Amino acid sequence: QAQLVESGGGLVQAGGSLRLSCGAAARVGGPFLMGWFRQAPEMEREFVAAIDWSAGRTFYQDSVEGRFTISRHPGKRTMYLQMTNLKLEDSAVYYCAARSTPLRGGVRKESDYTHWGQGTQVTIAS
C-alpha cells in the first residue's frame, strides 16, 4: 500500500496551470515536513518546494518562486502544489516526499525526507 499518493499531473500548454496533490497515509509518522521534487529525463532529481507541516513555512527553488505555491491541509494530511505560468522546462516527473521525524534544519535535499511517492508526470507543450 502506498504511503504517499500523488495526483493531478497531466499535459498542459505553456502558460497554463496545474495543481498537484499528495496524500499521506496515516501510518506515515508526523509528517513534520512535506515537499515536491522533480526529475526530467536524463537529469538528476531536484528540489521544487517544501512546507513545514506545523508552522506552514514554505520554501521554493528559485526557478519556481512566484509561479508555484505549496500549501497543506493538515486535517486531510494532504499537500498541494499549485503551478501557474508553466514553462517547457517544468516538464518532469514530480515526486511527493514527506519527513516522519522532527526537522533537523534542511528541507532541500532528498536525504531530508523519509518517505516518497511514486511520482506523477507533468508535461508542458509548446
Coordinates of N, CA and C in Angstrom, one line a residue:
Q1 N 0.9 -1.2 0.0 CA 0.0 0.0 0.0 C 0.9 1.2 0.0
A2 N 0.5 2.2 -0.9 CA 1.3 3.4 -1.0 C 1.1 4.2 0.3
Q3 N 2.2 4.8 0.7 CA 2.2 5.7 1.9 C 2.0 7.1 1.5
L4 N 2.4 7.5 0.3 CA 2.2 8.8 -0.3 C 1.6 8.6 -1.7
V5 N 0.5 9.3 -2.0 CA -0.1 9.1 -3.2 C -0.3 10.5 -3.9
E6 N 0.3 10.6 -5.1 CA 0.2 11.9 -5.8 C -0.9 11.8 -6.8
S7 N -1.4 13.0 -7.2 CA -2.4 13.0 -8.3 C -2.3 14.4 -8.9
G8 N -2.9 14.6 -10.1 CA -3.0 15.9 -10.6 C -2.1 16.2 -11.8
G9 N -1.2 15.3 -12.1 CA -0.3 15.5 -13.2 C -1.1 15.4 -14.6
G10 N -0.4 15.8 -15.6 CA -1.1 15.8 -16.9 C -0.3 16.6 -18.0
L11 N -1.0 16.8 -19.1 CA -0.5 17.6 -20.2 C -1.1 19.0 -20.2
V12 N -0.3 20.0 -20.3 CA -0.9 21.4 -20.4 C 0.0 22.2 -21.3
Q13 N -0.6 23.2 -21.9 CA 0.2 24.1 -22.7 C 1.0 25.1 -21.9
A14 N 2.1 25.5 -22.5 CA 2.9 26.5 -21.8 C 2.1 27.7 -21.4
G15 N 2.3 28.2 -20.2 CA 1.5 29.3 -19.7 C 0.3 28.9 -18.9
G16 N 0.0 27.6 -19.0 CA -1.2 27.1 -18.3 C -0.9 26.8 -16.8
S17 N -1.8 26.1 -16.2 CA -1.7 25.8 -14.8 C -2.1 24.3 -14.5
L18 N -1.6 23.8 -13.4 CA -1.9 22.5 -12.9 C -1.8 22.5 -11.4
R19 N -2.6 21.7 -10.8 CA -2.5 21.5 -9.3 C -2.2 20.1 -9.0
L20 N -1.1 19.9 -8.3 CA -0.8 18.5 -7.8 C -1.2 18.4 -6.4
S21 N -1.6 17.1 -6.1 CA -2.0 16.8 -4.7 C -1.1 15.6 -4.2
C22 N -0.9 15.6 -2.9 CA -0.2 14.4 -2.3 C -0.9 14.1 -1.0
G23 N -1.4 12.9 -0.9 CA -2.0 12.5 0.4 C -1.1 11.6 1.1
A24 N -0.9 11.8 2.4 CA -0.1 10.9 3.3 C -0.9 10.0 4.1
A25 N -0.6 8.7 4.0 CA -1.3 7.7 4.8 C -1.1 7.9 6.2
A26 N -2.0 7.5 7.1 CA -2.0 7.7 8.5 C -0.7 7.1 9.1
R27 N -0.2 6.0 8.5 CA 0.9 5.3 9.1 C 2.2 6.0 8.8
V28 N 2.2 7.1 8.0 CA 3.4 7.9 7.8 C 3.4 8.8 9.1
G29 N 4.4 8.6 9.9 CA 4.6 9.5 11.1 C 4.6 10.9 10.8
G30 N 4.1 11.7 11.8 CA 4.1 13.2 11.5 C 3.0 13.5 10.6
P31 N 3.2 14.1 9.5 CA 4.5 14.5 9.0 C 5.0 15.8 9.6
F32 N 6.3 16.0 9.5 CA 6.9 17.2 10.0 C 7.3 18.2 8.9
L33 N 7.4 17.6 7.7 CA 7.8 18.3 6.5 C 7.3 17.6 5.3
M34 N 6.8 18.3 4.3 CA 6.5 17.7 3.0 C 7.0 18.5 1.9
G35 N 7.3 17.9 0.8 CA 7.9 18.6 -0.3 C 7.7 18.0 -1.6
W36 N 8.1 18.7 -2.6 CA 8.0 18.2 -4.0 C 9.4 18.3 -4.6
F37 N 9.7 17.2 -5.3 CA 10.9 17.2 -6.1 C 10.4 16.8 -7.6
R38 N 11.3 17.0 -8.5 CA 11.0 16.7 -9.9 C 12.3 16.1 -10.6
Q39 N 12.0 15.3 -11.6 CA 13.1 14.7 -12.3 C 12.7 14.7 -13.8
A40 N 13.5 15.4 -14.6 CA 13.3 15.4 -16.1 C 14.2 14.3 -16.6
P41 N 13.9 13.8 -17.8 CA 14.7 12.8 -18.5 C 16.2 13.1 -18.5
E42 N 17.0 12.2 -18.1 CA 18.5 12.3 -18.0 C 19.0 13.4 -17.1
M43 N 18.1 13.8 -16.2 CA 18.5 14.8 -15.2 C 18.4 14.2 -13.8
E44 N 19.1 14.8 -12.9 CA 19.0 14.4 -11.5 C 17.7 15.0 -10.9
R45 N 17.2 14.3 -9.9 CA 16.0 14.8 -9.2 C 16.4 16.1 -8.5
E46 N 15.5 17.1 -8.6 CA 15.8 18.3 -8.0 C 14.7 18.8 -7.1
F47 N 15.0 19.6 -6.1 CA 14.1 20.2 -5.2 C 13.2 21.2 -5.9
V48 N 11.9 21.2 -5.6 CA 11.0 22.2 -6.1 C 10.4 23.1 -5.0
A49 N 9.8 22.5 -4.0 CA 9.2 23.3 -3.0 C 9.0 22.4 -1.7
A50 N 8.9 23.0 -0.6 CA 8.6 22.3 0.7 C 7.8 23.2 1.6
I51 N 7.1 22.5 2.5 CA 6.4 23.2 3.5 C 6.5 22.5 4.9
D52 N 6.8 23.4 5.9 CA 6.9 22.9 7.3 C 5.5 22.6 7.7
W53 N 5.2 21.4 8.1 CA 3.9 21.0 8.4 C 3.2 21.7 9.5
S54 N 3.9 22.0 10.6 CA 3.3 22.7 11.7 C 3.2 24.2 11.6
A55 N 4.3 24.8 11.1 CA 4.4 26.2 11.1 C 3.9 26.8 9.7
G56 N 3.9 25.9 8.7 CA 3.4 26.4 7.4 C 4.4 27.2 6.6
R57 N 5.7 27.3 7.1 CA 6.7 28.0 6.4 C 6.9 27.3 5.0
T58 N 7.1 28.0 4.0 CA 7.3 27.5 2.7 C 8.7 27.8 2.1
F59 N 9.2 26.9 1.3 CA 10.5 27.1 0.7 C 10.4 26.7 -0.8
Y60 N 11.1 27.4 -1.7 CA 11.0 27.2 -3.1 C 12.3 27.2 -3.8
Q61 N 12.4 26.5 -4.9 CA 13.5 26.6 -5.8 C 13.4 28.0 -6.5
D62 N 14.5 28.6 -6.8 CA 14.4 30.0 -7.4 C 13.6 30.0 -8.7
S63 N 13.7 28.9 -9.5 CA 13.1 29.0 -10.8 C 11.6 28.9 -10.7
V64 N 11.0 28.5 -9.6 CA 9.6 28.4 -9.5 C 9.0 29.4 -8.6
E65 N 9.8 30.1 -7.9 CA 9.4 31.2 -7.0 C 8.5 32.2 -7.7
G66 N 7.3 32.4 -7.2 CA 6.4 33.3 -7.8 C 5.4 32.7 -8.8
R67 N 5.7 31.5 -9.2 CA 4.8 30.7 -10.1 C 4.2 29.6 -9.5
F68 N 4.8 28.9 -8.5 CA 4.3 27.8 -7.8 C 4.0 28.2 -6.4
T69 N 2.9 27.5 -5.9 CA 2.5 27.8 -4.5 C 2.3 26.4 -3.8
I70 N 3.0 26.2 -2.7 CA 2.8 25.0 -2.0 C 1.9 25.2 -0.8
S71 N 1.0 24.3 -0.5 CA 0.1 24.5 0.7 C -0.2 23.2 1.2
R72 N -0.9 23.2 2.4 CA -1.3 21.9 3.0 C -2.6 22.0 3.7
H73 N -3.2 20.8 3.8 CA -4.5 20.7 4.6 C -4.2 19.7 5.7
P74 N -3.8 20.1 6.9 CA -3.4 19.2 7.9 C -4.5 18.1 8.2
G75 N -5.8 18.6 8.2 CA -6.8 17.6 8.6 C -7.0 16.5 7.6
K76 N -6.6 16.8 6.3 CA -6.7 15.7 5.3 C -5.3 15.1 5.0
R77 N -4.3 15.6 5.7 CA -3.0 15.0 5.5 C -2.6 15.1 4.1
T78 N -2.9 16.2 3.5 CA -2.7 16.4 2.0 C -1.9 17.7 1.8
M79 N -1.0 17.6 0.8 CA -0.2 18.8 0.4 C -0.6 19.0 -1.1
Y80 N -0.5 20.3 -1.4 CA -0.8 20.7 -2.8 C 0.4 21.5 -3.4
L81 N 0.4 21.5 -4.7 CA 1.4 22.3 -5.4 C 0.6 23.0 -6.6
Q82 N 0.3 24.2 -6.4 CA -0.4 25.0 -7.5 C 0.7 25.5 -8.4
M83 N 0.6 25.1 -9.6 CA 1.6 25.6 -10.6 C 1.0 26.4 -11.7
T84 N 1.5 27.6 -11.8 CA 1.0 28.6 -12.8 C 2.1 29.0 -13.8
N85 N 1.7 29.6 -14.9 CA 2.6 30.1 -15.9 C 3.7 29.0 -16.2
L86 N 3.2 27.8 -16.4 CA 4.1 26.7 -16.6 C 4.9 26.9 -17.9
K87 N 6.2 26.5 -17.8 CA 7.1 26.6 -18.9 C 7.6 25.2 -19.3
L88 N 8.1 25.1 -20.5 CA 8.6 23.9 -21.1 C 9.5 23.1 -20.1
E89 N 10.4 23.9 -19.5 CA 11.4 23.3 -18.6 C 10.8 22.8 -17.3
D90 N 9.5 23.0 -17.1 CA 8.8 22.4 -15.9 C 8.4 21.0 -16.1
S91 N 8.5 20.5 -17.4 CA 8.2 19.1 -17.7 C 9.1 18.2 -16.9
A92 N 8.4 17.2 -16.2 CA 9.2 16.3 -15.4 C 8.2 15.3 -14.7
V93 N 8.8 14.3 -14.1 CA 8.0 13.5 -13.1 C 8.1 14.2 -11.8
Y94 N 7.0 14.5 -11.2 CA 7.0 15.2 -9.9 C 6.8 14.2 -8.8
Y95 N 7.6 14.3 -7.8 CA 7.6 13.3 -6.6 C 7.2 14.1 -5.4
C96 N 6.3 13.5 -4.6 CA 5.9 14.0 -3.3 C 6.9 13.3 -2.3
A97 N 7.3 14.0 -1.3 CA 8.1 13.5 -0.2 C 7.7 14.0 1.1
A98 N 7.9 13.2 2.1 CA 7.5 13.5 3.5 C 8.6 13.1 4.5
R99 N 8.6 13.9 5.6 CA 9.6 13.5 6.6 C 8.7 13.2 7.9
S100 N 9.0 12.0 8.4 CA 8.1 11.5 9.5 C 8.8 11.7 10.9
T101 N 10.0 12.3 10.9 CA 10.7 12.6 12.1 C 10.9 14.1 12.2
P102 N 11.2 14.6 13.4 CA 11.4 16.1 13.6 C 12.4 16.6 12.7
L103 N 12.2 17.9 12.3 CA 13.1 18.5 11.4 C 14.5 18.7 12.0
R104 N 15.5 18.6 11.1 CA 16.9 18.9 11.6 C 17.5 20.1 10.9
G105 N 16.6 20.8 10.2 CA 17.0 22.1 9.6 C 17.0 22.1 8.1
G106 N 17.3 21.0 7.4 CA 17.3 21.0 6.0 C 16.0 20.6 5.4
V107 N 15.7 21.2 4.2 CA 14.5 20.9 3.5 C 14.7 20.6 2.0
R108 N 15.9 20.8 1.5 CA 16.1 20.8 0.1 C 16.8 19.6 -0.5
K109 N 17.2 18.7 0.4 CA 17.9 17.5 0.0 C 17.0 16.3 0.1
E110 N 17.2 15.3 -0.8 CA 16.5 14.1 -0.7 C 16.6 13.4 0.6
S111 N 17.8 13.5 1.2 CA 18.0 12.9 2.5 C 17.3 13.6 3.6
D112 N 16.7 14.7 3.4 CA 15.8 15.4 4.4 C 14.5 14.7 4.6
Y113 N 14.2 13.7 3.7 CA 12.8 13.1 3.7 C 12.9 11.6 3.9
T114 N 11.9 11.1 4.5 CA 11.9 9.6 4.8 C 10.9 8.8 4.0
H115 N 10.0 9.5 3.3 CA 9.0 8.7 2.5 C 8.8 9.4 1.1
W116 N 8.6 8.6 0.1 CA 8.4 9.1 -1.2 C 7.2 8.5 -1.9
G117 N 6.6 9.3 -2.8 CA 5.6 8.8 -3.6 C 6.1 8.2 -4.9
Q118 N 5.2 7.7 -5.7 CA 5.6 7.1 -7.0 C 5.9 8.0 -8.1
G119 N 5.4 9.3 -8.0 CA 5.6 10.3 -9.0 C 4.4 10.4 -9.9
T120 N 4.3 11.6 -10.4 CA 3.2 11.9 -11.4 C 3.8 12.8 -12.5
Q121 N 3.5 12.4 -13.7 CA 4.1 13.1 -14.9 C 3.4 14.4 -15.2
V122 N 4.2 15.4 -15.4 CA 3.8 16.7 -15.8 C 4.5 17.0 -17.1
T123 N 3.7 17.3 -18.1 CA 4.2 17.6 -19.5 C 3.7 18.9 -19.9
I124 N 4.6 19.8 -20.3 CA 4.2 21.1 -20.8 C 4.5 21.1 -22.3
A125 N 3.4 21.5 -23.0 CA 3.5 21.5 -24.5 C 3.6 22.9 -25.0
S126 N 4.4 23.1 -26.1 CA 4.5 24.4 -26.6 C 3.4 24.8 -27.5

